[in-house]
Coordinates of C-alpha atoms in Angstrom, one line a residue:
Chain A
X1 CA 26.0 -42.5 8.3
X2 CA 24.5 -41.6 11.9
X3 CA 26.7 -40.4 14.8
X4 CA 26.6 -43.4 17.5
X5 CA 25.0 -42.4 20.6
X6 CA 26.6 -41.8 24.0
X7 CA 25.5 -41.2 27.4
X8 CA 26.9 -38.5 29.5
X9 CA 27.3 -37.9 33.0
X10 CA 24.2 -36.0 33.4
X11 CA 22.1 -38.7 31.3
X12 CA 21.6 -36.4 28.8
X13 CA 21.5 -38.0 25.4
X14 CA 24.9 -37.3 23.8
X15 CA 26.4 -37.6 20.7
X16 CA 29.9 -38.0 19.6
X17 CA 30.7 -35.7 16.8
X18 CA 33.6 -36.9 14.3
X19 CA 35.0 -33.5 12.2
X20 CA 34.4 -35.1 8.9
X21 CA 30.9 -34.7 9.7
X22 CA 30.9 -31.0 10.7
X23 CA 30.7 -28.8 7.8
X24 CA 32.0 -25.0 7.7
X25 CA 30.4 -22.5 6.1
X26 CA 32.1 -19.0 5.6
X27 CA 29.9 -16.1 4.1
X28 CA 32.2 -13.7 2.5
X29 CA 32.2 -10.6 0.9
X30 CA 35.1 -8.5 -0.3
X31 CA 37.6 -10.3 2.2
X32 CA 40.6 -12.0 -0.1
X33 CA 43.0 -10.5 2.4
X34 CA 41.4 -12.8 5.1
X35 CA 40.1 -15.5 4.2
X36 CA 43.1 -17.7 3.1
X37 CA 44.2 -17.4 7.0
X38 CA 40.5 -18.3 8.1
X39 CA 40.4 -21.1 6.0
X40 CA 44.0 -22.8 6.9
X41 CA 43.4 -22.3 10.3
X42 CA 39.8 -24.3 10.4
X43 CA 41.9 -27.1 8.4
X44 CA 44.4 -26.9 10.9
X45 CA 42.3 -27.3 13.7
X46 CA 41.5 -31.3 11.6
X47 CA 38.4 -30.2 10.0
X48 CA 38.6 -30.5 6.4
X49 CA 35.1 -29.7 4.9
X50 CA 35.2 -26.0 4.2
X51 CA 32.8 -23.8 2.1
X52 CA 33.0 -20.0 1.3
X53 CA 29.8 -18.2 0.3
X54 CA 31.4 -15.8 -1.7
X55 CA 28.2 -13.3 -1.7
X56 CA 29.3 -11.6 -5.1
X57 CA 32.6 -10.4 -4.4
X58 CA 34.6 -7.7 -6.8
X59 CA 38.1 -9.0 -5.7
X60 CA 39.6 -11.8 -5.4
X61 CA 38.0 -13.9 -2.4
X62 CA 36.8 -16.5 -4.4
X63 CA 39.9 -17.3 -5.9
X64 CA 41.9 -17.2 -2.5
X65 CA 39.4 -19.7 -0.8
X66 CA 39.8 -22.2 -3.6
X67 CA 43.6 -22.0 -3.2
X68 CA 43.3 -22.2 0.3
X69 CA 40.8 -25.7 0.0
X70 CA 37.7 -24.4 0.6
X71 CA 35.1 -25.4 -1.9
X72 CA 33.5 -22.3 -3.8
X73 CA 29.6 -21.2 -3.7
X74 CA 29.1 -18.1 -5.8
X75 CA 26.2 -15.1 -5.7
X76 CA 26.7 -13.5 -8.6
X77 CA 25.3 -10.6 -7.0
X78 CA 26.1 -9.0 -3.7
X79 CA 22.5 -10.1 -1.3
X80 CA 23.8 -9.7 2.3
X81 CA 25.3 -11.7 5.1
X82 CA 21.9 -13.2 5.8
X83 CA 21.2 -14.4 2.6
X84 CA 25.0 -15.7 1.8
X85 CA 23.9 -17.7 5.8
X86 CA 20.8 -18.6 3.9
X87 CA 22.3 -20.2 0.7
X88 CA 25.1 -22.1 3.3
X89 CA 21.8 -23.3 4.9
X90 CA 20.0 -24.5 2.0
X91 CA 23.3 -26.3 0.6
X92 CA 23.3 -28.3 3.9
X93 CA 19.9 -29.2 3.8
X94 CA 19.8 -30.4 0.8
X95 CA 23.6 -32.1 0.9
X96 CA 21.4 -34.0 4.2
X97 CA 24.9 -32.6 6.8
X98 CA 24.5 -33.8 10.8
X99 CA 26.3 -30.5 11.0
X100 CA 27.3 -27.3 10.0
X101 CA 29.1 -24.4 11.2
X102 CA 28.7 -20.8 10.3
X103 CA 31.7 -18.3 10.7
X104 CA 33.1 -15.0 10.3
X105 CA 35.4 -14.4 7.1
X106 CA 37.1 -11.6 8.8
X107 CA 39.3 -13.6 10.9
X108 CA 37.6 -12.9 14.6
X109 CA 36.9 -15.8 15.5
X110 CA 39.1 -18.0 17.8
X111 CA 39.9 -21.7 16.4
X112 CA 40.4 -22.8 19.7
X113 CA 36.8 -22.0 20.2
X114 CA 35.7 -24.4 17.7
X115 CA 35.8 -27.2 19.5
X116 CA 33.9 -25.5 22.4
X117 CA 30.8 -25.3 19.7
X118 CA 31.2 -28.9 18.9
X119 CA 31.4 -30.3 22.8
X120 CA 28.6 -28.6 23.9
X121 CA 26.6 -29.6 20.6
X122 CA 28.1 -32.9 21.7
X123 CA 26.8 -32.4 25.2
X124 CA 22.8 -32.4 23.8
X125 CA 19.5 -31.0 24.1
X126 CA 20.6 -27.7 21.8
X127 CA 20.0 -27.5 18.5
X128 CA 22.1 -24.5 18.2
X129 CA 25.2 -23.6 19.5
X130 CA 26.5 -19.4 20.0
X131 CA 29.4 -18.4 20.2
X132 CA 29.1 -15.8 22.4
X133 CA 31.3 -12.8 22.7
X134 CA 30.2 -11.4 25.8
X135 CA 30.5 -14.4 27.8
X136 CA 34.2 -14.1 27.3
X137 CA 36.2 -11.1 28.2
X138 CA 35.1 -8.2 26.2
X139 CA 37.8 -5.1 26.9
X140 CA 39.2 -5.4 23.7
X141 CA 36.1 -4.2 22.0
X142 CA 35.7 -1.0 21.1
X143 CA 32.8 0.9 23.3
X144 CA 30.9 1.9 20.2
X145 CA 30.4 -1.9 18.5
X146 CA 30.1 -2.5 22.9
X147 CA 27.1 -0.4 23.1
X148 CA 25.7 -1.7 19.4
X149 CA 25.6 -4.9 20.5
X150 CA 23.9 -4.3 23.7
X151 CA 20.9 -2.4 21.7
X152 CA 20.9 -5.2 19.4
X153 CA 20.4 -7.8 22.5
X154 CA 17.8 -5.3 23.6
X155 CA 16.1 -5.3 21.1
X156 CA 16.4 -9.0 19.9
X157 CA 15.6 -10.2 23.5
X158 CA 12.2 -8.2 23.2
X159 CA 11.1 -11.0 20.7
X160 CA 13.1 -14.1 22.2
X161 CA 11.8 -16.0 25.9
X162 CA 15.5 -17.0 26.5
X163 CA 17.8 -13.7 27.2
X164 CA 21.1 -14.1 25.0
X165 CA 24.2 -12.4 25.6
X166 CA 25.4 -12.3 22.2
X167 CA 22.7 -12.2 19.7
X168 CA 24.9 -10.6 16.9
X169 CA 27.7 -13.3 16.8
X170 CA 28.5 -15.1 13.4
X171 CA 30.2 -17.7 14.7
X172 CA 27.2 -20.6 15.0
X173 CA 26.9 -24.2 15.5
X174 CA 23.5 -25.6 13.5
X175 CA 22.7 -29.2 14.0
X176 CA 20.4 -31.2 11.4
X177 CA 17.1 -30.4 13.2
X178 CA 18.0 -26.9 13.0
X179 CA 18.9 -26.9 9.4
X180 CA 15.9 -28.1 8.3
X181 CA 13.6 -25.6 10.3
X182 CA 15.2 -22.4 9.4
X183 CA 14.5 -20.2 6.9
X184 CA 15.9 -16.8 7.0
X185 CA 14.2 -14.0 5.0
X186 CA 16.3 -11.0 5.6
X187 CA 19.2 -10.6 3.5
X188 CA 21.1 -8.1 5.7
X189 CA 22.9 -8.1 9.5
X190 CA 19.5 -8.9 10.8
X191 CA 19.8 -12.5 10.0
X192 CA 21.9 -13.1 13.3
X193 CA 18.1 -11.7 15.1
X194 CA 15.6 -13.4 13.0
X195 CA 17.7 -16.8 13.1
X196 CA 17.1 -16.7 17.3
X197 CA 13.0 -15.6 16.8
X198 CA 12.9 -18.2 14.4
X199 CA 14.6 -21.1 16.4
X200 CA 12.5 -20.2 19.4
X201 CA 9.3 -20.4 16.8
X202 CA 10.3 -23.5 15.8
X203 CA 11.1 -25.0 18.9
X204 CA 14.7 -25.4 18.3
X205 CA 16.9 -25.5 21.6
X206 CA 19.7 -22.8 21.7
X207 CA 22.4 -22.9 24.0
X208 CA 26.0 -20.1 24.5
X209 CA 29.4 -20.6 24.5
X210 CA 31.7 -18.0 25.7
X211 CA 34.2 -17.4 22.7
X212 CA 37.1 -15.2 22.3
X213 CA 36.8 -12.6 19.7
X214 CA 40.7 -11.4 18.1
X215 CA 40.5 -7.7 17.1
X216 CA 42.6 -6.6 14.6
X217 CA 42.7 -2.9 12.3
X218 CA 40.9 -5.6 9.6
X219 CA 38.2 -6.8 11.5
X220 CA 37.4 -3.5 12.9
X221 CA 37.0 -2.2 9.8
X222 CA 35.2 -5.1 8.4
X223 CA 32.7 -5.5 11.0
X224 CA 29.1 -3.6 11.4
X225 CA 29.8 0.8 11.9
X226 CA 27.1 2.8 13.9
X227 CA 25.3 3.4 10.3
X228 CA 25.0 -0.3 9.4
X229 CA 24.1 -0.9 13.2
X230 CA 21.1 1.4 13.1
X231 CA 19.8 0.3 9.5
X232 CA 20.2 -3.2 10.7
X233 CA 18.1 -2.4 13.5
X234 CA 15.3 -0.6 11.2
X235 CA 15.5 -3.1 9.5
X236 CA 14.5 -5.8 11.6
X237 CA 11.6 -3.9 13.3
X238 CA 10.3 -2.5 9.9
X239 CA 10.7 -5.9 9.3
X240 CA 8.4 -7.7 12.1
X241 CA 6.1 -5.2 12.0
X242 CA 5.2 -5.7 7.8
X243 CA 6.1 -9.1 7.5
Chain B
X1 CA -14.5 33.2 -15.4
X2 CA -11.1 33.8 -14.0
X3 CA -8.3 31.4 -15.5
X4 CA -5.2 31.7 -13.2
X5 CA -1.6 30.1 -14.4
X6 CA -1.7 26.6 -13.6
X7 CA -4.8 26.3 -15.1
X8 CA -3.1 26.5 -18.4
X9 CA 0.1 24.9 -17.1
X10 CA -1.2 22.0 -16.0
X11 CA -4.2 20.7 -18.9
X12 CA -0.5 21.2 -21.2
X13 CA 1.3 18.9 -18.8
X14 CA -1.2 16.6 -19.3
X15 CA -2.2 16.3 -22.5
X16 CA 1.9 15.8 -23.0
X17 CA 1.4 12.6 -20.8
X18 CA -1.6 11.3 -22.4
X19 CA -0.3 11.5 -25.9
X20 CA 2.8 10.1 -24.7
X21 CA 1.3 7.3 -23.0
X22 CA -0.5 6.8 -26.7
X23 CA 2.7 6.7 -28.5
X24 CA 3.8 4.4 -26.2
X25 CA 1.2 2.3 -26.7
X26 CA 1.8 2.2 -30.3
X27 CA 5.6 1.3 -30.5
X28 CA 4.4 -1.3 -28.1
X29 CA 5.8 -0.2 -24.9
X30 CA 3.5 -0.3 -22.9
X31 CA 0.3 -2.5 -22.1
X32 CA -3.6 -1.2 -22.8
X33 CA -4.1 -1.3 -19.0
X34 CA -1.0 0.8 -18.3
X35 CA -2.3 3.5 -20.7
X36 CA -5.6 3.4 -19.8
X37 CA -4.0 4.0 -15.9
X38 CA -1.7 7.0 -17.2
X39 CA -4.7 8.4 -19.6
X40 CA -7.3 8.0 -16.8
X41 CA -4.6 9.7 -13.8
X42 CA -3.7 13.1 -16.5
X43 CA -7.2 13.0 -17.1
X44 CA -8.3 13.6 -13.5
X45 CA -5.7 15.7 -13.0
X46 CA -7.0 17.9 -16.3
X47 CA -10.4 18.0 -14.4
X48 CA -9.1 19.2 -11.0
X49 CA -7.6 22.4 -12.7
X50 CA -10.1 22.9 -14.5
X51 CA -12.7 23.2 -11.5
X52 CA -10.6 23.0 -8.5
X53 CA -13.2 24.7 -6.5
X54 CA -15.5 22.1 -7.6
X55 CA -13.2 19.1 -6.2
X56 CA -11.6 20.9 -3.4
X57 CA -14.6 21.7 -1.6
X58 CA -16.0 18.1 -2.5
X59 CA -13.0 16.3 -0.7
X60 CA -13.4 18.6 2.0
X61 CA -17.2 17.7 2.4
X62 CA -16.5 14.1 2.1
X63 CA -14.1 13.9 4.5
X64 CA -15.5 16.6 7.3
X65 CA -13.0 19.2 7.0
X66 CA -13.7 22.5 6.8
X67 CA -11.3 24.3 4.6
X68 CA -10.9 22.6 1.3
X69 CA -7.5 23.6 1.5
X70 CA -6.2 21.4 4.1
X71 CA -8.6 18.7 2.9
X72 CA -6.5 18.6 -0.4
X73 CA -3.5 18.6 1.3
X74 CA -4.7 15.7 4.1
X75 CA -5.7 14.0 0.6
X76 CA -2.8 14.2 -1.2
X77 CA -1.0 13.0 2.0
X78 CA -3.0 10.3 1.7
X79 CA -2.2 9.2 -1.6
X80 CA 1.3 10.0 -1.3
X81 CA 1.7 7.5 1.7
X82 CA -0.3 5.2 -0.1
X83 CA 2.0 5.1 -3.4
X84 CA 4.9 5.3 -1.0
X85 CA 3.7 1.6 0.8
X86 CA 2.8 0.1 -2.6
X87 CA 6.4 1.1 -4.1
X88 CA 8.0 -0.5 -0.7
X89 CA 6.3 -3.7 -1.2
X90 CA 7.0 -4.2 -4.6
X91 CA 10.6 -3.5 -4.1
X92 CA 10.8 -5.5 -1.1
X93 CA 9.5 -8.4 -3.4
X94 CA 11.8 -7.6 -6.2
X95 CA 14.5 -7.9 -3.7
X96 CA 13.6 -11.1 -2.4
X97 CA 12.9 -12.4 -6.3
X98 CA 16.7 -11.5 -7.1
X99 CA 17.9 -13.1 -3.6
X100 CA 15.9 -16.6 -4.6
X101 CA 17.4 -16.4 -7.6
X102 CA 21.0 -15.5 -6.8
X103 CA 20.4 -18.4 -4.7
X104 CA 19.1 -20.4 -6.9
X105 CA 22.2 -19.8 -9.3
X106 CA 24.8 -20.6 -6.5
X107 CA 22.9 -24.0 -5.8
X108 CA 23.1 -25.3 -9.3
X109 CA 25.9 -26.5 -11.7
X110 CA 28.0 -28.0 -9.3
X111 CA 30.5 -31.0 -10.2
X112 CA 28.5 -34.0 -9.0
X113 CA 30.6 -35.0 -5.6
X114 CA 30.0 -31.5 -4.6
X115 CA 26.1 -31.4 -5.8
X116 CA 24.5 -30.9 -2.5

């Protein structure tokens, strides 16, 4: 069933969004000690259409997410956050969702911000919404993931025309137009990069949201180090240059 | 004639490879192009110590350089990259083979309310 149509102050055309029609997607790997508390906290916030992509896990994530209501998609092999985003993408295409968001199964994303994603999808003209971490108050990140993630704007913003603040965040509103153009190719971090070339390829319209990021000993730990930082980063130029 | 060590080392080396590459072929490991590739490469390499002057100083006048030395070395460079390329790209499409297929896997056998 489609959305019906609203106009907003600006005359923009505007939809209204109901949250059985926004689906989560949660790429996970390795995280049963999170993801129970990531799951109930999305459900908490009304929206009831959860999905882990469990990208091959050794412990017990899968199991946790099920407990905690999420519906299960399996690798049976670890691939990478980008190709865990992938398979979420490819389930929503074909499963023809208005909506889908992606998130962190680490726990660092803010629920409250959830409904920023979905009011300025709501709001029009984007086809994908970022939840940017820079556009919020950044102290609480450490200098080293800081500086990281300024390279990898850097270096993402050499490829893109519109200059993002946070090209590295997981936390991502896709709307149907945006689920049917994109299709990632790199299994690792550098998804996050090659999903903002790609949108801009396709002529997808992107828009940022400033969104709070909670830092905890876990998600510190859980996120991208220096090493993976600079592999992603060889990555994705190795990348361009022999695709 | 002067032979010098690896003149001796090497032919042994190869003929190893080639009659390995034989039996091979025989218990059906292996595919008559893949042995005629491994026969044909310890072959060559049979040749080259045999008469390295010969092939040195050929490379070296094919390519412009003046010590056959260096020219086996730019050479072998050469190849070396060139094998190095050819290895990344077949992994690279290995890798994405297993990723479609993971993915494929995780799309399928789903109850059907959940079949996307």
């Amino acid at each position: 069933m489609q959305a019906p149509l609203r106009f907003s102050k600006s005359f923009e055309l505007a939809v209204m969004i109901r949250k059985t029609d926004v689906h989560f997607f949660i790429p996970a790997f390795n995280e049963e000690q999170a993801i129970s508390e990531v799951i109930k906290t999305v459900r908490r916030c009304g929206y009831t259409n959860l999905y882990v992509v469990d990208d091959g896990s050794t412990d017990r994530t899968a199991e946790k997410a099920r407990q905690a209501g999420a519906y299960v998609i399996r690798h049976f092999l670890n691939r990478g956050a980008g190709a865990a985003t992938q398979t979420a993408i490819e389930w929503a295409r074909k499963a023809g969702y208005a909506y889908m968001v992606l998130m962190d199964a680490d726990g660092q994303h803010s629920p409250q911000d959830i409904e920023a994603l979905v009011q300025r999808m709501a709001a029009g003209s984007c086809d994908i919404v970022i939840g940017s971490r820079f556009l919020h108050d950044v102290s609480a990140m450490p200098r080293t993931r800081r500086w990281l993630n300024h390279m990898a704007n850097v270096l993402t913003n050499l490829f893109c025309n519109y200059r993002y603040t946070d090209t590295q965040s997981g936390f991502r509103m896709l709307n149907r137009r945006a689920v049917e153009n994109l299709h990632l190719t790199l299994d690792g971090y550098g998804f996050c990069s090659e999903m903002l070339i790609l949108a801009e390829q396709n002529g997808l319209k992107t828009a940022e949201v400033p969104t709070e990021t909670i830092y905890t000993r876990y998600s510190l730990a859980k996120g991208q180090d220096f090493y993976t930082g600079i592999r992603t980063a060889l990555n994705f130029v190795w990348n361009i240059i022999f695709k | 004639m002067e032979i010098r060590i690896f003149q001796i080392v090497v032919p042994l080396i190869a003929l190893f490879f080639i009659f390995g590459a034989i039996f091979h072929y025989h218990k059906s490991k292996i595919t008559i192009y893949e042995t005629a590739l491994r026969v044909a490469f310890w072959l060559a390499a049979l040749l080259v110590a045999f008469f390295p002057d010969f092939f040195s100083n050929g490379i070296a006048r094919i390519f412009g350089i003046r010590s056959n030395v260096n020219a086996i070395i730019f050479f072998c460079l050469g190849i070396l990259f060139f094998i190095q390329f050819k290895m990344y790209f077949i992994i690279r499409r290995q890798e994405k083979d297993l990723t479609d297929l993971t993915r494929q896997l995780a799309l399928r056998d789903h109850p059907e309310d959940r079949t996307p």
